[in-house]
Short mmCIF file of C-alpha atoms and ligand atoms in Angstrom, two decimals:
data_model
loop_
_atom_site.label_atom_id
_atom_site.label_comp_id
_atom_site.label_asym_id
_atom_site.label_seq_id
_atom_site.Cartn_x
_atom_site.Cartn_y
_atom_site.Cartn_z
CA MET A 7 0.92 -66.26 83.56
CA THR A 8 -1.59 -68.64 86.31
CA ALA A 9 -1.45 -72.18 86.56
CA SER A 10 -4.47 -73.14 85.29
CA GLN A 11 -4.06 -70.14 81.73
CA PRO A 12 -0.65 -71.65 79.79
CA LYS A 13 -0.16 -69.66 77.29
CA LEU A 14 -0.14 -70.65 73.82
CA PHE A 15 2.03 -69.09 70.78
CA VAL A 16 2.27 -71.23 67.18
CA LYS A 17 3.90 -70.03 64.20
CA SER A 18 2.87 -71.30 61.26
CA TYR A 19 5.35 -71.23 57.53
CA GLY A 20 4.79 -73.00 54.61
CA CYS A 21 1.07 -73.94 53.30
CA GLN A 22 -3.02 -72.71 53.67
CA MET A 23 -2.61 -76.19 55.17
CA ASN A 24 -0.78 -74.93 58.19
CA VAL A 25 -2.55 -72.18 59.09
CA TYR A 26 -4.95 -74.44 59.08
CA ASP A 27 -3.60 -76.80 61.20
CA ALA A 28 -2.35 -74.25 63.44
CA GLU A 29 -5.56 -73.30 64.37
CA ARG A 30 -6.42 -77.00 65.12
CA MET A 31 -3.82 -77.46 67.20
CA ALA A 32 -4.78 -73.69 69.11
CA ASP A 33 -8.63 -75.91 69.38
CA ALA A 34 -7.12 -78.43 71.15
CA LEU A 35 -5.27 -77.43 73.28
CA ALA A 36 -8.15 -75.17 74.49
CA PRO A 37 -9.74 -77.47 76.43
CA GLU A 38 -6.47 -78.16 78.03
CA GLY A 39 -7.26 -74.14 79.27
CA TYR A 40 -4.58 -73.16 77.05
CA VAL A 41 -5.18 -69.31 75.96
CA ALA A 42 -3.27 -67.45 73.33
CA ALA A 43 0.30 -65.76 73.60
CA ALA A 44 0.36 -62.40 72.31
CA SER A 45 4.10 -63.59 71.16
CA ALA A 46 6.64 -65.59 71.42
CA GLU A 47 8.22 -64.23 74.39
CA ASP A 48 5.20 -64.77 76.05
CA ALA A 49 3.94 -68.20 75.67
CA ASP A 50 4.08 -71.37 77.47
CA VAL A 51 4.34 -73.37 74.98
CA ILE A 52 5.52 -72.11 71.67
CA VAL A 53 5.21 -74.62 68.19
CA LEU A 54 6.89 -73.73 65.49
CA ASN A 55 4.67 -74.99 63.00
CA THR A 56 7.45 -75.69 59.80
CA CYS A 57 7.24 -76.48 55.99
CA HIS A 58 9.66 -78.80 53.99
CA ILE A 59 8.63 -77.56 50.74
CA ARG A 60 12.16 -76.30 49.95
CA GLU A 61 15.82 -75.21 51.51
CA LYS A 62 15.16 -72.14 52.99
CA ALA A 63 11.70 -72.77 54.22
CA ALA A 64 13.44 -75.35 56.06
CA GLU A 65 16.30 -73.97 57.44
CA LYS A 66 14.03 -70.96 58.70
CA VAL A 67 12.99 -73.11 61.88
CA TYR A 68 16.46 -73.66 62.59
CA SER A 69 17.14 -69.74 63.07
CA GLU A 70 14.19 -69.30 64.65
CA LEU A 71 15.13 -72.17 67.82
CA GLY A 72 18.62 -70.16 67.56
CA ARG A 73 16.38 -66.93 68.46
CA ILE A 74 14.18 -68.87 71.23
CA ARG A 75 17.44 -70.21 73.10
CA LYS A 76 18.61 -66.37 73.14
CA MET A 77 15.09 -65.25 74.66
CA LYS A 78 15.12 -68.31 76.94
CA ALA A 79 19.01 -66.61 78.01
CA GLU A 80 17.67 -63.29 78.12
CA THR A 81 14.60 -63.58 79.59
CA GLY A 82 15.14 -66.82 81.86
CA ARG A 83 11.65 -67.83 81.25
CA SER A 84 12.09 -71.55 80.39
CA PRO A 85 8.91 -72.10 77.80
CA ILE A 86 7.95 -76.02 76.05
CA VAL A 87 9.34 -75.87 72.79
CA ALA A 88 7.99 -77.67 70.34
CA VAL A 89 8.61 -78.27 66.47
CA ALA A 90 5.45 -79.61 64.33
CA GLY A 91 4.58 -79.80 60.83
CA CYS A 92 6.56 -81.00 57.64
CA VAL A 93 10.08 -80.43 59.04
CA ALA A 94 9.22 -82.36 62.40
CA GLN A 95 7.48 -85.25 60.02
CA ALA A 96 11.22 -85.42 57.73
CA GLU A 97 13.10 -84.95 60.28
CA GLY A 98 11.68 -85.96 63.54
CA ALA A 99 14.50 -87.21 66.29
CA GLU A 100 17.11 -85.37 64.28
CA ILE A 101 15.74 -82.26 65.15
CA LEU A 102 16.52 -83.29 69.17
CA LYS A 103 19.99 -83.55 68.40
CA ARG A 104 20.59 -80.61 66.37
CA SER A 105 18.82 -78.38 69.10
CA ALA A 106 19.06 -78.82 72.64
CA VAL A 107 16.28 -75.71 72.48
CA VAL A 108 13.43 -78.62 71.26
CA ASP A 109 11.22 -80.65 73.88
CA LEU A 110 9.35 -82.45 71.53
CA VAL A 111 8.63 -83.26 67.86
CA VAL A 112 4.92 -83.83 66.52
CA GLY A 113 3.92 -85.00 62.73
CA PRO A 114 1.49 -82.83 60.69
CA GLN A 115 -0.80 -86.59 61.10
CA SER A 116 -0.24 -86.90 64.85
CA TYR A 117 -0.75 -82.91 66.34
CA GLN A 118 -4.06 -84.36 67.97
CA ARG A 119 -1.99 -86.04 70.61
CA LEU A 120 -0.58 -83.22 71.45
CA PRO A 121 -1.83 -82.34 75.08
CA GLY A 122 -0.29 -85.37 76.27
CA LEU A 123 3.33 -85.22 73.94
CA LEU A 124 3.41 -82.04 76.29
CA ARG A 125 2.46 -83.46 79.61
CA GLU A 126 5.52 -86.08 78.74
CA ALA A 127 7.76 -82.84 77.41
CA ARG A 128 6.68 -81.04 80.86
CA ALA A 129 7.59 -84.15 82.93
CA GLY A 130 11.06 -84.10 81.15
CA ALA A 131 10.69 -86.43 78.41
CA ARG A 132 11.85 -85.40 74.86
CA PRO A 133 8.66 -87.24 72.81
CA VAL A 134 9.17 -87.89 69.16
CA ASP A 135 5.90 -88.86 67.58
CA THR A 136 5.79 -88.63 63.51
CA ASP A 137 3.75 -91.43 63.49
CA PHE A 138 0.95 -91.40 61.03
CA ALA A 139 -1.95 -92.65 62.70
CA VAL A 140 -3.90 -95.15 61.98
CA GLU A 141 -6.86 -92.90 64.31
CA ASP A 142 -9.00 -90.48 62.61
CA LYS A 143 -7.22 -87.20 63.59
CA PHE A 144 -10.51 -85.18 62.84
CA GLU A 145 -12.54 -87.58 65.28
CA ARG A 146 -10.42 -86.56 67.84
CA LEU A 147 -9.58 -82.98 67.53
CA SER A 148 -11.39 -80.82 69.30
CA PRO A 149 -13.98 -78.58 67.44
CA PRO A 150 -13.27 -74.41 67.47
CA THR A 151 -15.33 -72.68 70.22
CA PRO A 152 -17.39 -69.99 68.74
CA LYS A 153 -15.19 -67.70 69.90
CA ALA A 154 -12.17 -68.79 68.22
CA ILE A 155 -13.94 -68.85 65.05
CA ALA A 156 -15.29 -65.56 65.46
CA SER A 157 -10.87 -64.07 66.58
CA ARG A 158 -10.36 -66.05 63.38
CA GLY A 159 -12.32 -64.05 61.19
CA VAL A 160 -14.83 -64.06 58.34
CA THR A 161 -13.10 -66.24 56.30
CA ALA A 162 -11.93 -69.56 56.82
CA PHE A 163 -9.59 -72.82 55.49
CA VAL A 164 -10.79 -76.39 56.31
CA THR A 165 -8.97 -79.34 55.14
CA VAL A 166 -10.84 -81.97 53.34
CA GLN A 167 -8.50 -84.28 51.36
CA GLU A 168 -4.77 -84.38 52.71
CA GLY A 169 -1.46 -86.04 51.51
CA CYS A 170 -0.23 -87.61 48.03
CA ASP A 171 0.70 -90.43 46.16
CA LYS A 172 1.63 -88.53 42.70
CA PHE A 173 5.50 -88.20 43.43
CA CYS A 174 6.85 -85.38 41.78
CA THR A 175 10.01 -86.23 41.64
CA PHE A 176 10.54 -82.50 43.35
CA CYS A 177 8.50 -82.93 45.75
CA VAL A 178 8.58 -83.56 49.94
CA VAL A 179 4.93 -83.67 50.36
CA PRO A 180 3.80 -87.64 49.71
CA TYR A 181 6.98 -88.23 52.83
CA THR A 182 5.21 -85.43 55.21
CA ARG A 183 1.81 -85.95 54.57
CA GLY A 184 1.69 -89.28 53.76
CA ALA A 185 -0.69 -91.28 51.52
CA GLU A 186 -3.75 -89.57 49.91
CA SER A 187 -6.72 -89.21 51.98
CA SER A 188 -10.05 -87.81 52.42
CA ARG A 189 -12.43 -86.93 55.47
CA PRO A 190 -15.79 -87.90 54.84
CA VAL A 191 -18.70 -85.89 54.01
CA SER A 192 -20.53 -85.12 57.38
CA GLN A 193 -17.35 -84.72 59.11
CA ILE A 194 -16.85 -81.55 56.34
CA VAL A 195 -20.56 -80.69 56.54
CA ALA A 196 -20.45 -80.21 60.19
CA GLU A 197 -17.50 -78.55 60.16
CA THR A 198 -17.93 -75.60 57.87
CA GLU A 199 -21.72 -75.24 59.78
CA ARG A 200 -19.89 -74.85 62.84
CA LEU A 201 -17.96 -71.82 61.53
CA VAL A 202 -20.55 -70.52 59.43
CA ALA A 203 -22.93 -70.48 62.70
CA ALA A 204 -19.98 -68.39 64.16
CA GLY A 205 -19.65 -66.02 61.45
CA VAL A 206 -18.02 -66.91 58.50
CA ARG A 207 -19.00 -66.36 55.53
CA GLU A 208 -16.18 -68.04 52.82
CA VAL A 209 -14.45 -71.28 52.93
CA THR A 210 -11.36 -72.35 51.41
CA LEU A 211 -11.35 -76.48 50.92
CA LEU A 212 -7.60 -77.36 51.27
CA GLY A 213 -6.07 -80.45 49.87
CA GLN A 214 -2.85 -80.80 48.27
CA ASN A 215 -4.75 -82.65 45.53
CA VAL A 216 -7.88 -81.74 46.56
CA ASP A 217 -9.74 -82.26 43.92
CA ALA A 218 -8.58 -85.93 44.05
CA TYR A 219 -11.30 -85.64 46.88
CA HIS A 220 -13.34 -88.72 47.37
CA GLY A 221 -15.03 -88.90 50.94
CA GLU A 222 -17.46 -90.86 51.71
CA GLY A 223 -20.98 -89.84 51.71
CA PRO A 224 -23.89 -90.03 53.51
CA ASP A 225 -25.33 -92.66 51.57
CA GLY A 226 -22.29 -94.95 51.82
CA ARG A 227 -19.85 -94.01 48.19
CA ASP A 228 -17.32 -91.90 47.72
CA TRP A 229 -18.26 -88.34 46.95
CA SER A 230 -15.99 -86.25 44.48
CA LEU A 231 -14.82 -82.35 45.48
CA ALA A 232 -17.96 -81.19 43.10
CA ARG A 233 -20.77 -82.93 44.92
CA LEU A 234 -19.20 -82.25 48.12
CA LEU A 235 -19.21 -78.23 47.45
CA TYR A 236 -23.17 -78.18 46.09
CA GLU A 237 -23.74 -80.03 49.48
CA LEU A 238 -21.86 -77.10 51.18
CA ALA A 239 -23.50 -74.56 48.98
CA GLU A 240 -26.74 -75.50 50.97
CA ILE A 241 -25.14 -74.05 53.82
CA PRO A 242 -27.27 -70.71 54.84
CA GLY A 243 -25.09 -68.05 55.48
CA LEU A 244 -22.14 -69.10 53.52
CA ALA A 245 -22.04 -67.16 50.96
CA ARG A 246 -18.88 -68.27 49.22
CA LEU A 247 -16.52 -71.23 48.35
CA ARG A 248 -13.41 -71.75 47.26
CA TYR A 249 -10.75 -74.92 47.02
CA THR A 250 -7.19 -75.87 46.77
CA THR A 251 -4.83 -77.13 45.42
CA SER A 252 -5.54 -78.61 42.05
CA HIS A 253 -3.69 -81.21 40.16
CA PRO A 254 -4.36 -81.28 36.61
CA ARG A 255 -4.50 -84.85 36.27
CA ASP A 256 -8.21 -84.82 38.63
CA MET A 257 -9.91 -81.98 37.51
CA GLY A 258 -13.32 -83.74 36.75
CA ASP A 259 -15.92 -82.79 34.46
CA ASP A 260 -18.08 -82.10 37.45
CA LEU A 261 -15.80 -80.25 38.67
CA ILE A 262 -16.08 -78.03 35.42
CA ALA A 263 -19.26 -78.03 35.95
CA ALA A 264 -19.54 -76.53 38.97
CA HIS A 265 -17.37 -73.70 37.97
CA ARG A 266 -20.21 -72.94 35.36
CA ASP A 267 -23.27 -74.26 37.91
CA CYS A 268 -22.48 -73.51 41.63
CA PRO A 269 -23.13 -69.73 42.24
CA LYS A 270 -21.05 -69.70 45.53
CA LEU A 271 -18.26 -71.49 43.39
CA MET A 272 -15.86 -68.37 42.99
CA PRO A 273 -14.59 -67.77 39.56
CA TYR A 274 -10.45 -68.68 40.52
CA LEU A 275 -8.85 -71.65 40.47
CA HIS A 276 -5.27 -72.72 41.59
CA LEU A 277 -3.75 -75.05 39.06
CA PRO A 278 -0.51 -75.71 38.90
CA VAL A 279 1.90 -76.66 35.75
CA GLN A 280 5.31 -76.26 37.30
CA SER A 281 6.67 -76.13 33.51
CA GLY A 282 5.84 -75.77 30.14
CA SER A 283 8.31 -78.31 28.74
CA ASP A 284 7.11 -81.74 28.13
CA ARG A 285 10.77 -82.70 28.85
CA MET A 286 11.00 -81.17 32.57
CA LEU A 287 7.17 -82.46 32.89
CA ALA A 288 8.00 -85.80 32.14
CA ALA A 289 10.87 -85.61 34.39
CA MET A 290 9.05 -84.33 37.17
CA ASN A 291 6.70 -87.18 36.71
CA ARG A 292 3.40 -84.39 36.62
CA ARG A 293 1.88 -87.29 34.16
CA HIS A 294 0.41 -84.60 31.43
CA THR A 295 1.58 -82.21 28.68
CA ALA A 296 1.33 -78.77 28.52
CA ALA A 297 -1.12 -79.39 25.50
CA ASP A 298 -3.65 -81.60 28.19
CA TYR A 299 -2.98 -78.02 30.43
CA LEU A 300 -4.25 -75.55 27.86
CA ARG A 301 -6.81 -77.98 27.20
CA LEU A 302 -8.14 -78.28 30.23
CA ILE A 303 -7.72 -74.74 31.48
CA ALA A 304 -10.15 -73.62 27.85
CA ARG A 305 -12.61 -76.39 29.07
CA VAL A 306 -12.56 -74.82 32.79
CA ARG A 307 -12.78 -71.34 30.85
CA ALA A 308 -15.80 -72.99 28.73
CA ALA A 309 -17.61 -73.32 31.67
CA GLN A 310 -16.65 -69.81 33.04
CA PRO A 311 -15.47 -67.76 31.20
CA ASP A 312 -14.67 -65.40 33.76
CA LEU A 313 -12.13 -67.37 35.57
CA ALA A 314 -9.06 -65.99 37.41
CA LEU A 315 -6.43 -68.46 36.83
CA SER A 316 -3.72 -69.17 39.49
CA GLY A 317 -0.33 -71.47 39.04
CA ASP A 318 2.59 -72.90 40.37
CA PHE A 319 5.53 -72.76 38.42
CA ILE A 320 9.56 -74.49 39.05
CA VAL A 321 12.35 -73.03 37.29
CA GLY A 322 15.93 -74.62 36.84
CA PHE A 323 14.68 -78.12 37.43
CA PRO A 324 17.28 -80.67 36.77
CA GLY A 325 18.42 -80.52 33.09
CA GLU A 326 16.27 -77.71 32.46
CA THR A 327 17.65 -75.74 28.99
CA ASP A 328 17.13 -72.50 27.51
CA ALA A 329 14.74 -74.17 25.00
CA ASP A 330 12.95 -75.66 28.14
CA PHE A 331 12.26 -72.89 30.07
CA GLU A 332 10.86 -70.69 26.92
CA ALA A 333 8.23 -73.85 27.20
CA THR A 334 7.27 -72.34 30.15
CA MET A 335 6.91 -68.61 29.13
CA SER A 336 5.38 -69.29 26.06
CA ILE A 337 2.95 -71.84 28.14
CA ALA A 338 2.77 -68.67 31.11
CA ARG A 339 1.83 -66.27 27.86
CA GLU A 340 -0.60 -68.78 26.72
CA ALA A 341 -2.44 -69.03 29.89
CA ALA A 342 -2.72 -65.67 30.81
CA TYR A 343 -2.60 -65.76 34.36
CA ALA A 344 -4.24 -63.72 36.96
CA SER A 345 -1.43 -64.57 39.38
CA ALA A 346 1.07 -67.07 40.19
CA PHE A 347 3.68 -68.21 42.23
CA THR A 348 7.26 -68.48 41.15
CA PHE A 349 9.87 -71.22 42.79
CA LYS A 350 13.72 -71.81 42.28
CA TYR A 351 14.26 -75.73 41.64
CA SER A 352 15.15 -76.31 45.30
CA PRO A 353 17.06 -80.34 45.72
CA ARG A 354 15.18 -81.89 48.66
CA PRO A 355 16.59 -84.71 50.24
CA GLY A 356 15.17 -88.27 49.89
CA THR A 357 13.52 -86.88 46.49
CA PRO A 358 14.45 -88.67 43.01
CA ALA A 359 15.14 -85.31 41.50
CA ALA A 360 17.47 -83.95 44.29
CA ASP A 361 20.63 -86.50 43.27
CA ARG A 362 20.05 -85.75 39.28
CA GLY A 363 22.41 -85.08 37.22
CA GLY A 364 22.31 -81.37 34.78
CA GLN A 365 21.56 -79.43 38.11
CA VAL A 366 21.14 -75.84 36.63
CA ALA A 367 23.62 -73.12 38.42
CA GLU A 368 21.71 -70.97 40.70
CA GLU A 369 22.64 -67.86 38.44
CA VAL A 370 20.74 -68.97 35.79
CA LYS A 371 17.97 -70.50 37.86
CA THR A 372 17.70 -66.46 39.01
CA GLU A 373 17.84 -65.27 35.82
CA ARG A 374 14.90 -67.41 34.88
CA LEU A 375 12.34 -66.70 37.79
CA HIS A 376 12.93 -62.99 37.18
CA ARG A 377 12.10 -63.11 33.63
CA LEU A 378 9.11 -65.51 34.80
CA GLN A 379 8.44 -63.49 37.24
CA ALA A 380 8.41 -60.02 35.44
CA LEU A 381 5.98 -61.46 33.22
CA ILE A 382 3.58 -62.93 35.98
CA ALA A 383 3.48 -59.18 37.18
CA ASP A 384 2.55 -57.42 34.01
CA GLN A 385 -0.48 -60.85 33.59
CA GLN A 386 -1.48 -59.57 37.30
CA ALA A 387 -1.77 -55.81 36.71
CA ALA A 388 -3.80 -56.56 33.25
CA PHE A 389 -6.18 -59.04 34.70
CA ALA A 390 -6.30 -55.92 37.83
CA ARG A 391 -7.00 -53.77 35.21
CA ALA A 392 -9.28 -55.08 33.10
CA LEU A 393 -11.69 -54.95 36.09
CA VAL A 394 -11.72 -51.02 36.61
CA GLY A 395 -15.56 -49.91 35.22
CA ARG A 396 -16.76 -53.13 36.03
CA ARG A 397 -19.13 -53.94 38.92
CA ILE A 398 -17.58 -56.88 41.47
CA GLU A 399 -19.14 -58.71 44.66
CA VAL A 400 -17.06 -57.84 47.88
CA LEU A 401 -17.07 -59.58 50.85
CA LEU A 402 -15.69 -56.86 53.73
CA ASP A 403 -13.44 -59.32 55.81
CA ARG A 404 -11.54 -56.23 57.61
CA ALA A 405 -11.20 -52.77 58.72
CA GLY A 406 -9.27 -50.04 56.75
CA ARG A 407 -6.69 -48.41 57.06
CA HIS A 408 -8.99 -45.17 57.71
CA ALA A 409 -11.83 -43.96 59.23
CA GLY A 410 -14.97 -45.30 57.48
CA GLN A 411 -12.43 -47.51 55.30
CA ILE A 412 -13.13 -51.17 54.91
CA ALA A 413 -11.62 -54.16 52.79
CA GLY A 414 -12.33 -56.77 51.57
CA ARG A 415 -11.52 -59.62 49.09
CA SER A 416 -12.81 -59.73 45.30
CA PRO A 417 -14.18 -62.81 43.84
CA TYR A 418 -10.54 -63.23 41.98
CA LEU A 419 -8.76 -62.80 45.80
CA GLN A 420 -7.57 -59.57 44.89
CA PRO A 421 -7.90 -57.43 47.85
CA VAL A 422 -10.31 -54.21 47.77
CA GLN A 423 -10.30 -51.54 49.54
CA LEU A 424 -13.29 -48.93 49.47
CA VAL A 425 -15.02 -46.65 51.42
CA ALA A 426 -18.35 -47.86 52.48
CA PRO A 427 -19.89 -46.43 55.71
CA GLY A 428 -22.20 -48.12 57.66
CA ALA A 429 -20.77 -51.72 55.53
CA ARG A 430 -19.88 -54.45 58.69
CA ILE A 431 -17.05 -56.94 58.47
CA GLY A 432 -19.19 -59.94 56.63
CA ASP A 433 -21.17 -58.17 54.68
CA LEU A 434 -21.15 -58.64 50.38
CA ILE A 435 -21.63 -55.90 48.44
CA GLU A 436 -21.39 -54.39 45.41
CA ALA A 437 -19.47 -52.35 44.26
CA ASP A 438 -17.20 -50.56 41.54
CA VAL A 439 -14.07 -51.36 40.64
CA VAL A 440 -12.29 -47.36 39.96
CA ASP A 441 -9.05 -47.96 39.94
CA VAL A 442 -6.26 -50.57 40.70
CA GLY A 443 -3.07 -50.19 42.94
CA PRO A 444 -0.05 -52.64 42.76
CA ASN A 445 -1.37 -55.02 45.04
CA SER A 446 -5.51 -53.85 45.38
CA LEU A 447 -8.14 -52.88 43.78
CA PHE A 448 -10.17 -49.57 44.97
CA ALA A 449 -13.87 -49.58 44.57
CA GLU A 450 -17.17 -47.63 45.40
CA PRO A 451 -20.17 -49.08 46.63
CA ALA A 452 -22.97 -49.79 44.06
CA GLY A 453 -24.79 -46.44 44.38
CA GLY A 454 -23.40 -44.96 47.26
CA ALA A 455 -20.58 -43.26 48.75
CA ARG A 456 -19.73 -39.60 47.61
CA GLU A 457 -15.52 -38.72 48.30
CA THR A 458 -14.89 -42.35 47.84
CA ARG A 459 -12.05 -42.00 45.57
CA SER A 460 -11.00 -38.72 47.55
CA MET A 461 -10.83 -40.49 50.69
CA LEU A 462 -9.01 -43.95 48.72
CA ALA A 463 -6.09 -41.37 46.82
CA GLU A 464 -5.20 -40.12 50.22
CA ALA A 465 -5.25 -43.74 51.51
CA ALA A 466 -3.26 -44.63 48.53
CA VAL A 467 -1.79 -48.09 49.17
N1 LIG B 524 0.43 -80.19 45.44
C1 LIG B 524 0.36 -78.95 45.21
C2 LIG B 524 1.74 -77.79 45.46
C3 LIG B 524 2.09 -78.44 46.74
S1 LIG B 524 3.49 -77.21 47.41
C4 LIG B 524 0.72 -79.56 43.51
O1 LIG B 524 0.86 -80.28 43.75
O2 LIG B 524 0.79 -78.43 42.64
C5 LIG B 524 3.81 -76.21 46.53
C6 LIG B 524 4.17 -75.97 45.33
O3 LIG B 524 5.78 -76.05 45.82
C7 LIG B 524 4.35 -76.90 44.13
O4 LIG B 524 3.45 -76.54 43.42
C8 LIG B 524 5.74 -76.55 43.73
O5 LIG B 524 5.44 -75.38 42.33
C9 LIG B 524 6.81 -75.96 44.84
N2 LIG B 524 7.55 -76.77 44.13
C10 LIG B 524 7.22 -77.54 45.64
N3 LIG B 524 8.71 -78.64 45.51
C11 LIG B 524 9.46 -77.89 45.16
C12 LIG B 524 11.25 -77.78 45.32
N4 LIG B 524 11.84 -78.76 45.65
N5 LIG B 524 11.95 -76.85 44.51
C13 LIG B 524 11.06 -75.45 44.30
N6 LIG B 524 10.11 -75.69 44.41
C14 LIG B 524 9.02 -76.69 44.98
FE1 LIG B 525 3.99 -82.75 45.35
FE2 LIG B 525 3.55 -83.45 42.94
FE3 LIG B 525 1.73 -84.58 45.89
FE4 LIG B 525 1.82 -81.59 44.47
S1 LIG B 525 1.41 -83.90 43.21
S2 LIG B 525 1.86 -82.52 46.34
S3 LIG B 525 3.67 -81.58 44.06
S4 LIG B 525 4.09 -84.59 45.40
FE1 LIG B 526 5.33 -77.41 53.33
FE2 LIG B 526 4.20 -79.38 54.08
FE3 LIG B 526 3.04 -77.69 53.22
S1 LIG B 526 6.17 -79.35 53.03
S2 LIG B 526 4.24 -76.75 51.42
S3 LIG B 526 3.78 -77.09 54.86
S4 LIG B 526 2.23 -79.82 52.99
#
C-alpha cells in the first residue's frame, strides 16, 4: 500500500438500500484517495454495513468481527474497522463494548461524515456517530466518478425516499432509518443523469416506503413517485425504471396509472402483505385488510395485466393460529406471486410485538415457512413456464458462463441466459423464451443465433 492509496473494503448485509449506501460510502472516500480492496485481508479500512431486521442478520456482524479479530492476529495487520448501517444505529456505543476490534460506529444517516470519522479513529478515538443529521446527507456526499459507475454495471439503485413512519409492530426500520423523508426531484434527476451518462440503462428507485415519496419538485410543490417516474423516463438512454419497496396504503392512483402509461416502468411490483389474516394485519399495525390488498393488486393488474407481483410474508407473528396461517396461504394463492420473500417472525428489541404473549414455537414457524415457501416456489415456476414461447425484452447485464453466452434480466426481473453473438452488456434485445431452469429463463435472440439451444443445454443452469 502507498500512503496516498488506502484500500477500502465495504461488506453489506440486508436490503438494497444498504447496497446503495455502500456505494455512496466508497464515493465519499474516493476524494480522500481510497481505492477498492479486493478483500478484507487486503484492506486498510473495513466497513461492515449491517442489517438489524431479523436477529440472524444482526448477529452476523459479530461473527464477522470475530473473523476480523482472528485475521488481525494472524496477519499482524491493523486495518481500521467500522460498523455502519442499521445495527450501528440500533446499538451505537454498545458495539464498542461488545467488540474491541471496532474502531468506529456510524449510522445510516451520518455516513457522509465518514472521512472525518476515519481521521478521528486513526488518531485513536473510537467515534460513534448515530445522529439523524439535520444536514442533507445526499447534498454532502461526493458523487460517483464515471469510472466507479461503470464498474458497478448497467443497473443501479437510487435512494429517493428514506425512513418510515408506519411503525409496524414487528419492525426496527422506523428506529434505525428514522422518520420518512424524500429527496428533492432535481437531486434525483441529476444523480440519474450522471448514472446514465456513464452507461447505466436501468435504475431502481429505493425507499422503505417508496410509494410514499413526496419530494420537492422544481415547481416548489411536492411531487408523487409517479410524477418522478415520468420525469426520469424523459432521460435519453435510460431504458428501464423500477421502484421498491411499496406499502399497500401508499399506492396512489397515479402510480397505478403509470404502470399502464409509462413504457419504461417495468411490469413488476414488490408489494409486501406480510399476512393474509386481518387479525394479524391489525396486530402488525399494517392498517389494511387482506381484501384491501387483493382489491389493490386487481387495480394494478387492470392497469398492467402483464404484471409480475412480488411480496414479503412473515409467518409465526405472535398470536398466529393455524387458521391465521391458512389465511396467509389463501391470500398467496389468490394473489399469484411471481416471487416472494418469506420470513419467520423474529422478535426485535424495542419493537412492540417482541414482548407480546402468544409467541409461536420455532418448529411451528419452520413448518409454516416450508409450506408457504413450497407454494411460492410453485407459483414462481408457473410464472416462468408461462413465458415459454413468448418474446420478451432482455437487458444484457453480465457475461455468460461460456463463450458467446451473455446474461440479462427479463422485464419481470428474472435472470435470462442467451447466446447472442455480437451483443454487448447494456444492450436491450428482443428474445424468445425457449426454456426455463430453476433460477433462469433461456432465450434466443429474436430472428437470430442458430445453435442457441445446444449451447444453452450444454451450459444448463
Ligand atoms: N418497508 C418494507 C419492508 C421493510 S423490511 C415494507 O414495509 O414492506 C423487509 C421485510 O422484512 C418486511 O417486509 C418483512 O416481511 C420482513 N421483516 C421485517 N421485520 C421482521 C421481523 N421482525 N421478523 C421477520 N421478518 C421481518
Ligand atoms: Fe417496517 Fe412497516 Fe415501515 Fe415497512 S412499513 S419499513 S415493515 S415499519
Ligand atoms: Fe436491514 Fe436496515 Fe435495510 S435493518 S433491511 S439494512 S433498512
